[in-house]
PDB file of C-alpha atoms in Angstrom:
ATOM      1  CA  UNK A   1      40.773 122.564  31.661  1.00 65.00           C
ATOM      2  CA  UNK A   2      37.849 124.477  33.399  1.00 63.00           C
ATOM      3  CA  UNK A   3      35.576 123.172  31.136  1.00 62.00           C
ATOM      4  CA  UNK A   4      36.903 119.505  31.035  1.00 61.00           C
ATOM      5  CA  UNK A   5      36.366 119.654  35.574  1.00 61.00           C
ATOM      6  CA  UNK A   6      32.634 121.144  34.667  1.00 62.00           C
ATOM      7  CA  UNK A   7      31.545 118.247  32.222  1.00 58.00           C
ATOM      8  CA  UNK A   8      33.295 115.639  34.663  1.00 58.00           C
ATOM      9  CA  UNK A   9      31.742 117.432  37.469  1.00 60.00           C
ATOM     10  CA  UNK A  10      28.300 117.160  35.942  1.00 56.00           C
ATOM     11  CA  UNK A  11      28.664 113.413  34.533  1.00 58.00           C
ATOM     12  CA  UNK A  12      29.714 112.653  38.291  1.00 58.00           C
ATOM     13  CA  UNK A  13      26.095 113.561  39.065  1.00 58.00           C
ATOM     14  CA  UNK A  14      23.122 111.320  38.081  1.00 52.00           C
ATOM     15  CA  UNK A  15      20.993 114.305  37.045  1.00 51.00           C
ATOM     16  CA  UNK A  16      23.993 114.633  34.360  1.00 55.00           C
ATOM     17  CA  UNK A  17      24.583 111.214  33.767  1.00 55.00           C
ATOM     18  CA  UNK A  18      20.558 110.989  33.288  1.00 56.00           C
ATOM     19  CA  UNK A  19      20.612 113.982  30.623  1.00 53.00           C
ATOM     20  CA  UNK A  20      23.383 112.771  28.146  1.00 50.00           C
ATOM     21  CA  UNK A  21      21.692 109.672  28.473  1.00 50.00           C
ATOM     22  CA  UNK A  22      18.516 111.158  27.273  1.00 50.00           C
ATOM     23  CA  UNK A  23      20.147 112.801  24.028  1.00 53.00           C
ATOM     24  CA  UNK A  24      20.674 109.259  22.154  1.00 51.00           C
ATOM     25  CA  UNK A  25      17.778 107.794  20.109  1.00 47.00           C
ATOM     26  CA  UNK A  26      16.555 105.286  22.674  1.00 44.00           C
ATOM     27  CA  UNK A  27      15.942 107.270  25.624  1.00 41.00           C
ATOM     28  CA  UNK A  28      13.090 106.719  28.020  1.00 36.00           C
ATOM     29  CA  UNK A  29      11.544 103.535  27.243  1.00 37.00           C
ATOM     30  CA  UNK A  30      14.854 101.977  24.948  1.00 36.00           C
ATOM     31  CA  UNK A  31      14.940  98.494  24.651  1.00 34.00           C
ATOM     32  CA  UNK A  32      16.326  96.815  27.766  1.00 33.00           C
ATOM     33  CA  UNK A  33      19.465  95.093  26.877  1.00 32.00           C
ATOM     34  CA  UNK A  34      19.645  91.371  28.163  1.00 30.00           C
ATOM     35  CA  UNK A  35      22.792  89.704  29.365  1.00 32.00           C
ATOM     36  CA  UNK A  36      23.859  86.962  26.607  1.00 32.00           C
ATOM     37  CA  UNK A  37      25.623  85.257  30.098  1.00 35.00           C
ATOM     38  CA  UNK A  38      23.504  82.805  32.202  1.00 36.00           C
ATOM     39  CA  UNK A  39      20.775  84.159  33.808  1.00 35.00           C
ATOM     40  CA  UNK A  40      20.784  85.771  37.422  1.00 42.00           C
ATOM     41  CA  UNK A  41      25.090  85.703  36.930  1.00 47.00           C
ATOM     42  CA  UNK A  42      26.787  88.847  38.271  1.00 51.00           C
ATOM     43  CA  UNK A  43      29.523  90.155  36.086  1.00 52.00           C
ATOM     44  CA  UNK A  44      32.674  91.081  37.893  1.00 53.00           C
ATOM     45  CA  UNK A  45      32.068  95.183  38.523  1.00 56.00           C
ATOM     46  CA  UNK A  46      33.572  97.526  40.482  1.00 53.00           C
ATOM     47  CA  UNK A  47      33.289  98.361  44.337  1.00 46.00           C
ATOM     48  CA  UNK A  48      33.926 101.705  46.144  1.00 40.00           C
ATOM     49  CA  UNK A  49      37.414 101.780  45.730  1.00 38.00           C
ATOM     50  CA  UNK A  50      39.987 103.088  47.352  1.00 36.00           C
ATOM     51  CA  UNK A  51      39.654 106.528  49.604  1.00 35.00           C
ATOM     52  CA  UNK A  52      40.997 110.076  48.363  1.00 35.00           C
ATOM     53  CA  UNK A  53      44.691 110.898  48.247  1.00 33.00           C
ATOM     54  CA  UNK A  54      46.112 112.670  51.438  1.00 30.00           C
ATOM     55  CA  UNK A  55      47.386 115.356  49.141  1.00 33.00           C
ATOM     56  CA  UNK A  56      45.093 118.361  50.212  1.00 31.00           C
ATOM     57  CA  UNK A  57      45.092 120.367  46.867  1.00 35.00           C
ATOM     58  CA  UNK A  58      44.120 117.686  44.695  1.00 37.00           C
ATOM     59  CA  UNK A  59      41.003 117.170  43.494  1.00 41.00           C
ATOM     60  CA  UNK A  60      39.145 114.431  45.220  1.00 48.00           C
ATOM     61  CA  UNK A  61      39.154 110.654  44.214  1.00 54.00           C
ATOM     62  CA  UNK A  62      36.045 110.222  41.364  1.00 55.00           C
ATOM     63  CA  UNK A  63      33.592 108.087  44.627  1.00 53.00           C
ATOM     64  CA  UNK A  64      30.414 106.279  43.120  1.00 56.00           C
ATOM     65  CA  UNK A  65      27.505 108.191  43.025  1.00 66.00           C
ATOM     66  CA  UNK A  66      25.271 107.499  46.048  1.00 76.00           C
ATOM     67  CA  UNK A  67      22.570 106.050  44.088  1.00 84.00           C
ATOM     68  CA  UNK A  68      25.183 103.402  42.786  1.00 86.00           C
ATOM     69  CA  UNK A  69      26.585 102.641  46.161  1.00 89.00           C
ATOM     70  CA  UNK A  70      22.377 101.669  46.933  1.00 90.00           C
ATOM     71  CA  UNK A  71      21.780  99.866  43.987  1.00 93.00           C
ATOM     72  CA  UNK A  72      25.482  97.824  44.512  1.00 95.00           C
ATOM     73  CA  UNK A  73      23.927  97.305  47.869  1.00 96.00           C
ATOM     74  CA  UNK A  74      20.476  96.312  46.938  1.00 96.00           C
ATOM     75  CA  UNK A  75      22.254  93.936  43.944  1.00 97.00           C
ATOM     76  CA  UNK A  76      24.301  91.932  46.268  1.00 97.00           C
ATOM     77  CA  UNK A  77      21.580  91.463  48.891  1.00 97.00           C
ATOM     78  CA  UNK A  78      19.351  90.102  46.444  1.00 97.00           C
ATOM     79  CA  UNK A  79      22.183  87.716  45.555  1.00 97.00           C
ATOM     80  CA  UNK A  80      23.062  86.544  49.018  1.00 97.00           C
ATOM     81  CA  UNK A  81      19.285  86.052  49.848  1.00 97.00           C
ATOM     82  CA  UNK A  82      18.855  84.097  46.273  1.00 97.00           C
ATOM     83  CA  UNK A  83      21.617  82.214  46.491  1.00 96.00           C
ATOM     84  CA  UNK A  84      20.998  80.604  50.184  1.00 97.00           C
ATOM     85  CA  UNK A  85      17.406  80.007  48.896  1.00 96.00           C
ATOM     86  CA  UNK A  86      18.574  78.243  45.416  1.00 95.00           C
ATOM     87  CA  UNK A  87      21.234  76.037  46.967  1.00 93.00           C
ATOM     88  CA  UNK A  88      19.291  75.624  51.018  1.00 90.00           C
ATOM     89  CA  UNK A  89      15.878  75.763  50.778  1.00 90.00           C
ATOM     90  CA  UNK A  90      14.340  74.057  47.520  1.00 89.00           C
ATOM     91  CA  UNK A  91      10.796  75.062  48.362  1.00 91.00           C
ATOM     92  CA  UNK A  92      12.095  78.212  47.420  1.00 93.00           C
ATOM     93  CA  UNK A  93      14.348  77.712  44.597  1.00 93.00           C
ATOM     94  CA  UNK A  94      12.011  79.805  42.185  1.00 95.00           C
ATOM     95  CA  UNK A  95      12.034  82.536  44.363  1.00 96.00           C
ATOM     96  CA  UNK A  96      15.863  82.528  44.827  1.00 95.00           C
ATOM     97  CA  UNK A  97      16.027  82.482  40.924  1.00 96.00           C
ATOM     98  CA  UNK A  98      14.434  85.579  40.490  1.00 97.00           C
ATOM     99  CA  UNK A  99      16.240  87.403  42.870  1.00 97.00           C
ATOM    100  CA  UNK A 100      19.470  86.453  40.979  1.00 97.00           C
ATOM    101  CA  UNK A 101      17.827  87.683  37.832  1.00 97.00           C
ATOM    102  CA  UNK A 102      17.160  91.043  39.921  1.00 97.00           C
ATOM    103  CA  UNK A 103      20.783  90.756  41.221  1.00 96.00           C
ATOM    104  CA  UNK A 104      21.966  90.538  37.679  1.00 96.00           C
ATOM    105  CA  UNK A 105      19.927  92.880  35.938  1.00 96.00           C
ATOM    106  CA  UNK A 106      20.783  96.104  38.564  1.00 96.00           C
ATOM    107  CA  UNK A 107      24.574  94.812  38.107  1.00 94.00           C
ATOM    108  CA  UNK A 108      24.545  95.281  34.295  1.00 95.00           C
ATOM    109  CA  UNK A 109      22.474  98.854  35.709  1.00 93.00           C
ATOM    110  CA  UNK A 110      25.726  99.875  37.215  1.00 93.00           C
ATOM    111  CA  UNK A 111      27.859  98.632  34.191  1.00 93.00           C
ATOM    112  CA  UNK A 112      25.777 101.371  32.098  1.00 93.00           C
ATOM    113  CA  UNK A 113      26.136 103.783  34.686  1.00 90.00           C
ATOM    114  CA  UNK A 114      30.209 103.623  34.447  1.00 91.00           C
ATOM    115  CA  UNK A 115      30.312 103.889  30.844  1.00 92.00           C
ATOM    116  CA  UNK A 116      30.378 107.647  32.126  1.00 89.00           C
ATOM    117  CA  UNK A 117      33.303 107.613  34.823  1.00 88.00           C
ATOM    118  CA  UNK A 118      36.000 107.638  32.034  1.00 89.00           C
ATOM    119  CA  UNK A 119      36.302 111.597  31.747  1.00 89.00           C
ATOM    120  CA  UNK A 120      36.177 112.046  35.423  1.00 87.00           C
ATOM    121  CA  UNK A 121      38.915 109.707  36.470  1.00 89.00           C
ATOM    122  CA  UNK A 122      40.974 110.591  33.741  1.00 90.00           C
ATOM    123  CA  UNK A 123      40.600 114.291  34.986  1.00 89.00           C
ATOM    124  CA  UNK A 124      41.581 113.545  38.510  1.00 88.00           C
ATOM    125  CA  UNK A 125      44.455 111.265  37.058  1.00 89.00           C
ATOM    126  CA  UNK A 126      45.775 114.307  35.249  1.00 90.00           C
ATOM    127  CA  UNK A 127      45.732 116.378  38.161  1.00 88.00           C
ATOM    128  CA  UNK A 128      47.386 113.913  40.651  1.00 86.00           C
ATOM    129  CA  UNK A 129      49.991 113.055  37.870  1.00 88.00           C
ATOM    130  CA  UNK A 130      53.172 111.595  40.079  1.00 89.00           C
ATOM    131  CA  UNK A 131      51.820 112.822  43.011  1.00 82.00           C
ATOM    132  CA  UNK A 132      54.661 115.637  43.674  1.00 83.00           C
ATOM    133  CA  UNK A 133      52.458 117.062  46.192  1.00 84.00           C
ATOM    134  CA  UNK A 134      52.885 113.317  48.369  1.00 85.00           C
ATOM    135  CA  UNK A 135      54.909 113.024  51.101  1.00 87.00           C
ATOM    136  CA  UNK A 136      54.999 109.873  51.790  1.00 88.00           C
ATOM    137  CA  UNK A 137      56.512 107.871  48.989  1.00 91.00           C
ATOM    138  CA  UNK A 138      55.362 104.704  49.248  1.00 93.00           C
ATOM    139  CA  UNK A 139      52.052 106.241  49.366  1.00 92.00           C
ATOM    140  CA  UNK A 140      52.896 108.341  46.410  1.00 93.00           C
ATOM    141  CA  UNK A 141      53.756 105.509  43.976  1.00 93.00           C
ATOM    142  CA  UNK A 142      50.627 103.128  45.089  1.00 95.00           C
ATOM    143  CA  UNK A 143      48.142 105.805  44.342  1.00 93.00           C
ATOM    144  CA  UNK A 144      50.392 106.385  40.611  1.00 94.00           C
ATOM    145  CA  UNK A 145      50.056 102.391  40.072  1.00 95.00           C
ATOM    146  CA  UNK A 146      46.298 102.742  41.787  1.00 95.00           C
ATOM    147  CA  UNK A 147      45.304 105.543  38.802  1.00 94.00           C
ATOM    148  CA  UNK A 148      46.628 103.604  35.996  1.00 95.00           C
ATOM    149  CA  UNK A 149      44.999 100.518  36.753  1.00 96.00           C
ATOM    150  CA  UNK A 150      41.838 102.397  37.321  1.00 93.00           C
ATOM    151  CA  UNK A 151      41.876 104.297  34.415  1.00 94.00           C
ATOM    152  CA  UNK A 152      42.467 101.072  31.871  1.00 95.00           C
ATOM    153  CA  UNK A 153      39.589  99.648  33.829  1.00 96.00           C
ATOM    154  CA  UNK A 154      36.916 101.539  32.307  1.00 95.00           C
ATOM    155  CA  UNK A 155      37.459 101.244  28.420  1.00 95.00           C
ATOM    156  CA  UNK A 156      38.616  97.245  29.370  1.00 97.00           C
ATOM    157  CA  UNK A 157      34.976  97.158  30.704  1.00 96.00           C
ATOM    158  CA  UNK A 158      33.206  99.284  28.000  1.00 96.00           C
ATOM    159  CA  UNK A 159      34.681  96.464  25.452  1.00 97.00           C
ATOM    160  CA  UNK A 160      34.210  93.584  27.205  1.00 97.00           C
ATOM    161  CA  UNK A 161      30.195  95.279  27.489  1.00 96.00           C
ATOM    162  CA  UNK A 162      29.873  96.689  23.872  1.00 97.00           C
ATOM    163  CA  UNK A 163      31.157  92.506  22.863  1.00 96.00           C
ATOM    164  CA  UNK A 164      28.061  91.636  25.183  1.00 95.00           C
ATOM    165  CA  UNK A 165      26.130  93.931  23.663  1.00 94.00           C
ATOM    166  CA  UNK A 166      26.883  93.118  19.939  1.00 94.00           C
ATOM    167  CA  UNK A 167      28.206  96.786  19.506  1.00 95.00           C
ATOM    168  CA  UNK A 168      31.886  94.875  18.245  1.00 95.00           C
ATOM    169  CA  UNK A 169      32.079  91.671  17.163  1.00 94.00           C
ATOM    170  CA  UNK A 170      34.562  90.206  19.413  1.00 94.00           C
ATOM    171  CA  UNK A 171      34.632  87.677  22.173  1.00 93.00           C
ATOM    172  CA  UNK A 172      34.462  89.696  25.639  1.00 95.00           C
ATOM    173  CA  UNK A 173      35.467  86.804  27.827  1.00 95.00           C
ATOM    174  CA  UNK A 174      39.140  88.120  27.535  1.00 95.00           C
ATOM    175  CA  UNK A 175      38.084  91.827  28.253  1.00 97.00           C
ATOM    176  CA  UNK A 176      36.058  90.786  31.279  1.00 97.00           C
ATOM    177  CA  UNK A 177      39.129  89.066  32.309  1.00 97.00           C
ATOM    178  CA  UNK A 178      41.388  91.430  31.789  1.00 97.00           C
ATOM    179  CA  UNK A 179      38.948  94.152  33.148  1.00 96.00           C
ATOM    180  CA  UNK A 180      38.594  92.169  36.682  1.00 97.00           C
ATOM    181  CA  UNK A 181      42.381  91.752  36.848  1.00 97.00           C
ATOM    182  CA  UNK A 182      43.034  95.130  36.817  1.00 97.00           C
ATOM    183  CA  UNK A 183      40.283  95.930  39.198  1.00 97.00           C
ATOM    184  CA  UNK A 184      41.994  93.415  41.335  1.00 97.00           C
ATOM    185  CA  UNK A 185      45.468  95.108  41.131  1.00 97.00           C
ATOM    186  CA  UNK A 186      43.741  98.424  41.997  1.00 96.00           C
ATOM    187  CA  UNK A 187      42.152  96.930  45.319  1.00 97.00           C
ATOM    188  CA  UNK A 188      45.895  94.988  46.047  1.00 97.00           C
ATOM    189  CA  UNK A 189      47.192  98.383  45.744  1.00 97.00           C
ATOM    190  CA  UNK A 190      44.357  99.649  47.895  1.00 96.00           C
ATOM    191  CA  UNK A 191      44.756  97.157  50.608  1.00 97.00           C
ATOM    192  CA  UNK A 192      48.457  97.542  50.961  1.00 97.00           C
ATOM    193  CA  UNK A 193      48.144 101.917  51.188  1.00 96.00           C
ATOM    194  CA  UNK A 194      45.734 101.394  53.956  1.00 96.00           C
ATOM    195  CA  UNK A 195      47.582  98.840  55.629  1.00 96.00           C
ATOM    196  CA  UNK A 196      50.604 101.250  55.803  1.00 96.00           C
ATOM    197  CA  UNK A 197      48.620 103.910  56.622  1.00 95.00           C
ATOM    198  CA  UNK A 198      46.961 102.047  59.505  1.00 95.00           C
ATOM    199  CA  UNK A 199      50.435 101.315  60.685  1.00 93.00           C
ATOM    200  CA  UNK A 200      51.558 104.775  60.351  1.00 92.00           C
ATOM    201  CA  UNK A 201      49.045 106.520  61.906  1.00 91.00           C
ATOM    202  CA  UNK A 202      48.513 103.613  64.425  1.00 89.00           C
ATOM    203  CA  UNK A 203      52.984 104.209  65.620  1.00 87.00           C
ATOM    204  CA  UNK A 204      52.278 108.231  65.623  1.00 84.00           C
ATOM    205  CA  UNK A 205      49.437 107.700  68.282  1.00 81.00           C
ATOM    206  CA  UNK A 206      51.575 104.704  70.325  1.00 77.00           C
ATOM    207  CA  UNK A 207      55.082 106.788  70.122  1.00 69.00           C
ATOM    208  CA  UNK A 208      54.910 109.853  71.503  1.00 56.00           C
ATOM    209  CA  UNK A 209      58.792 110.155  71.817  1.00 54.00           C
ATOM    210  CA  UNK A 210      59.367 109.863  68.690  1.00 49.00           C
ATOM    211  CA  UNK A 211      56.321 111.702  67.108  1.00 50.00           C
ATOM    212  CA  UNK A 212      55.499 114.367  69.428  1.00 50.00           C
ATOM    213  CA  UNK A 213      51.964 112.569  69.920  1.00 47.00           C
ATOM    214  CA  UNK A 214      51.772 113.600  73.819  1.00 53.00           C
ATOM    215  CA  UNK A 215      52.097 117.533  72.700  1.00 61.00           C
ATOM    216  CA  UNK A 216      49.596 117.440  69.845  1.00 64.00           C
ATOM    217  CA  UNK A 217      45.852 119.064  71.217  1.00 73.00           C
ATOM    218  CA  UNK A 218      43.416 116.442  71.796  1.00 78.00           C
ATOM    219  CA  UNK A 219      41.693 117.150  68.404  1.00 78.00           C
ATOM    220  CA  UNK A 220      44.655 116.698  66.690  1.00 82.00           C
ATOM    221  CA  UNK A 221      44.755 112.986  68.281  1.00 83.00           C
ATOM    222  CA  UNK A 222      41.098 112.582  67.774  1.00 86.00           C
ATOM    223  CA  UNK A 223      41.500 113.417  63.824  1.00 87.00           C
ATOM    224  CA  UNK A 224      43.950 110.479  63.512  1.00 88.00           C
ATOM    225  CA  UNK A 225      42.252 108.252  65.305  1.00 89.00           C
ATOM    226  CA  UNK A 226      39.247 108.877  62.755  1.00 90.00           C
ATOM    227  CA  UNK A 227      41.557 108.914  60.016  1.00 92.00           C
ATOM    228  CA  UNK A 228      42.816 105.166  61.241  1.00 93.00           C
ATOM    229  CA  UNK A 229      39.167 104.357  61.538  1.00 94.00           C
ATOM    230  CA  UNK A 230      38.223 105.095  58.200  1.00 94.00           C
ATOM    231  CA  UNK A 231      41.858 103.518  57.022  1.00 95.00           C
ATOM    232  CA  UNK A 232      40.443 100.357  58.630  1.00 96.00           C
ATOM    233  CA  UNK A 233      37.000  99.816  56.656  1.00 96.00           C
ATOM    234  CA  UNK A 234      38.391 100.638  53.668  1.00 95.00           C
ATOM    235  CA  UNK A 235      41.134  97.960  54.390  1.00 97.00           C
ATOM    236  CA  UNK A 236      37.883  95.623  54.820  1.00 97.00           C
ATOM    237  CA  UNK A 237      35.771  97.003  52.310  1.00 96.00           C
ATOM    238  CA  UNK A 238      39.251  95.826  49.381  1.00 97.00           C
ATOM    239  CA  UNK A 239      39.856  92.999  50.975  1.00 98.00           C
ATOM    240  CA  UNK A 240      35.893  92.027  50.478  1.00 97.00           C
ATOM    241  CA  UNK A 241      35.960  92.956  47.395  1.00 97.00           C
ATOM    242  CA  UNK A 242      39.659  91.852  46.223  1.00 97.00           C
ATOM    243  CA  UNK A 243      37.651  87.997  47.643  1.00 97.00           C
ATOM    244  CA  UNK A 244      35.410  88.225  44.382  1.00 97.00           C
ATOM    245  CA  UNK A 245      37.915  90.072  42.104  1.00 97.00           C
ATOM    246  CA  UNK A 246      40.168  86.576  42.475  1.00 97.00           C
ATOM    247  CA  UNK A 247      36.625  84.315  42.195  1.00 97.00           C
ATOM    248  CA  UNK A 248      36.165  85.939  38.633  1.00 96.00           C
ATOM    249  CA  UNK A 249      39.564  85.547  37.263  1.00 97.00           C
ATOM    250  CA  UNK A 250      39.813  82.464  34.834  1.00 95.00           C
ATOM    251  CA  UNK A 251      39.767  78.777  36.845  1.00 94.00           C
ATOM    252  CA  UNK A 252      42.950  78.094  38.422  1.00 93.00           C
ATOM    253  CA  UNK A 253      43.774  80.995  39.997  1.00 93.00           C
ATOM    254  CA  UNK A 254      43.798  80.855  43.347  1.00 94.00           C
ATOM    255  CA  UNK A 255      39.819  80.509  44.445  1.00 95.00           C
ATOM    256  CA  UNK A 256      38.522  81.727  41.056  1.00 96.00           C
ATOM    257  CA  UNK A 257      35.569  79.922  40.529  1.00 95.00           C
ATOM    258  CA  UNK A 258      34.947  78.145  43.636  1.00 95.00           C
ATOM    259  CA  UNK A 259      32.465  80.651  45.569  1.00 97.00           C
ATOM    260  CA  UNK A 260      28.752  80.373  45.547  1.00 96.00           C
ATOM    261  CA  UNK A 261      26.571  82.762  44.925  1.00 96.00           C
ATOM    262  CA  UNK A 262      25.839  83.591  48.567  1.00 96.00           C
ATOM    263  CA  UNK A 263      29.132  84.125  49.408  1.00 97.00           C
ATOM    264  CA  UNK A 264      29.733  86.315  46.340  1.00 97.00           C
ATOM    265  CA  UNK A 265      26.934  88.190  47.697  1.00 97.00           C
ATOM    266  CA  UNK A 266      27.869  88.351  51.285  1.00 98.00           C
ATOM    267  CA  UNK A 267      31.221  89.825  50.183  1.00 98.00           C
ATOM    268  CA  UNK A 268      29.884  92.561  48.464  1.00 97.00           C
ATOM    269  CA  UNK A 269      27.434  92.906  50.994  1.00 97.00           C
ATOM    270  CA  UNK A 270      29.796  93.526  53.465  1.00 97.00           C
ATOM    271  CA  UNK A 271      32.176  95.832  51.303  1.00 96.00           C
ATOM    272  CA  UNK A 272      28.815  97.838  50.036  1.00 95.00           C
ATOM    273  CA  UNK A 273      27.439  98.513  53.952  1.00 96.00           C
ATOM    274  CA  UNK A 274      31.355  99.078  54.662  1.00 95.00           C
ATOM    275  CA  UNK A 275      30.815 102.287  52.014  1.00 91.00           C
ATOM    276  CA  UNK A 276      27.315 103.242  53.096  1.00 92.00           C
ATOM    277  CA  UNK A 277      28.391 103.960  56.495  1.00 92.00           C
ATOM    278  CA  UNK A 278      31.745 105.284  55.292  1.00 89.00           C
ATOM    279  CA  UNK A 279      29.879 108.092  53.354  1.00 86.00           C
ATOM    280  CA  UNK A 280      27.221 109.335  55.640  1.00 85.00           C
ATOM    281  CA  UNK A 281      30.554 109.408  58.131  1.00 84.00           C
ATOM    282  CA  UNK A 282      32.168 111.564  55.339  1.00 78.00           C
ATOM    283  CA  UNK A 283      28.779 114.081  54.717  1.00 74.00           C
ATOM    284  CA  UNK A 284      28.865 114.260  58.657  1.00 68.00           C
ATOM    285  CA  UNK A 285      32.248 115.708  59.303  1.00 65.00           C
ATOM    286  CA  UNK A 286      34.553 117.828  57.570  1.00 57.00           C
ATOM    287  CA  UNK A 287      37.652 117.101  55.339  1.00 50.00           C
ATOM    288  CA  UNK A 288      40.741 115.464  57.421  1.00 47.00           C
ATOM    289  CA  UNK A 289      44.177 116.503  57.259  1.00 46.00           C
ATOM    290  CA  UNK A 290      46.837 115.217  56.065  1.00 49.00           C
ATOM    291  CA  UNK A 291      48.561 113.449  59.027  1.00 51.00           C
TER     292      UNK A 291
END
């Protein structure tokens, strides 16, 4: 098992990501695979997901690499900034296309890049296993839903990307679908733990009678209030993303379909600043209790 956390520890890096990559044939300088979708298209992927359990001894929730976090930032910029050029200004509709194309290209950048988070959530699924450690229940049984949905994520993607690819011969429509719907379960469940967490931490603050707020130390009540302040932007940063999960379900669900390409891009705008400030807060301060 000490050996499984190492090589998940080191694929969670992009120094180790960077090496395995190196061992196969292609390398530096490998062909660059092209997307057989329309050009300057983002494929549904991933956002920062949801924050790490409350159980202290487990091991912490597998978090995009930073550089990922910047290049999901830099990707959806480009595609708010194209789109409102392609569809608003037509003097500039050539320069809007090409910062789709750059939009689209770092996306399928990131889709590479998570052909390597398989081994690391499945390790932190393992350890969490029905969250026995939990207190809270409800809590408990989201994050057990949360890790399942996650964890059939990644090989739902790899297919749906190896079908793109020409690896299988196989339509990957129906594994991008099925990939983005269990992405958007994942950020449903996400949503609705920091909702009730919010709501929790937000009555222990407000009801002092029946908490004991009013004889905790003022640090004590400080650490909550931070903990309901990150609680909060992740709540945003889902419910951002959860907006383009439903767009890139199959037409007829809901909205799917029906956003343009700047708003696609000023959701996950919005949900990737959302993690950028929510991890230089992390690196800032240390761990948070349990409340």
């Amino acid at each position: 098992m000490a050996a499984l956390n190492g090589l998940a520890s080191a694929l969670e890096s992009y120094r180790g990501r960077d090496r395995l990559v190196r061992l196969g044939p292609s390398g530096a300088g490998g062909h660059e695979f092209r997307r057989s979708s329309e050009m300057g298209q983002l494929r549904p992927e991933r956002g920062q997901g949801r924050s790490g359990s409350f159980t202290a001894k487990a091991l912490p929730k597998p978090r995009p690499l930073m550089v990922d976090i910047q290049i999901r930032t830099l990707g959806y910029c480009c595609q708010l900034v194209g789109g409102v050029l392609v569809e608003q200004c037509p003097a500039r509709f050539e320069v809007g296309t090409r910062l789709l194309v750059v939009s689209a290209q770092l996306s399928h950048c990131r889709t590479v890049l998570r052909l390597f988070d398989d081994l690391a959530m499945f390790v932190y699924t393992k350890q969490y296993g029905l969250g026995s450690e939990e207190k809270d229940v409800f809590v408990r049984w989201l994050s057990v839903l949360g890790n399942i949905a996650d964890q059939l994520y990644y090989p739902c993607e790899h297919v749906a990307w190896a079908a793109d690819a020409k690896v299988l011969r196989m339509d990957s429509a129906r594994w991008w679908t099925l990939s983005t719907a269990l992405w958007g379960f994942s950020l449903l469940l996400g949503v609705a733990r920091s909702l009730w967490m919010v709501l929790r931490l937000r009555q222990r603050l407000r009801n002092p009678m029946a908490n004991l707020t009013s004889r905790l130390p003022q640090s004590k009540q400080r650490a909550i209030e931070v903990r309901m302040h990150s609680e909060v932007l992740t709540l945003l940063s889902n419910l951002a993303d959860l907006a383009n999960a439903v767009h890139w379900l199959p037409p007829g669900v809901l909205w799917a379909g029906r956003f343009p390409q700047w708003l696609v891009g000023l959701m996950g705008t919005i949900s990737s600043l959302l993690s950028i400030y929510q991890a230089a807060q992390a690196s800032g301060q240390p761990e948070t209790a349990s409340p």
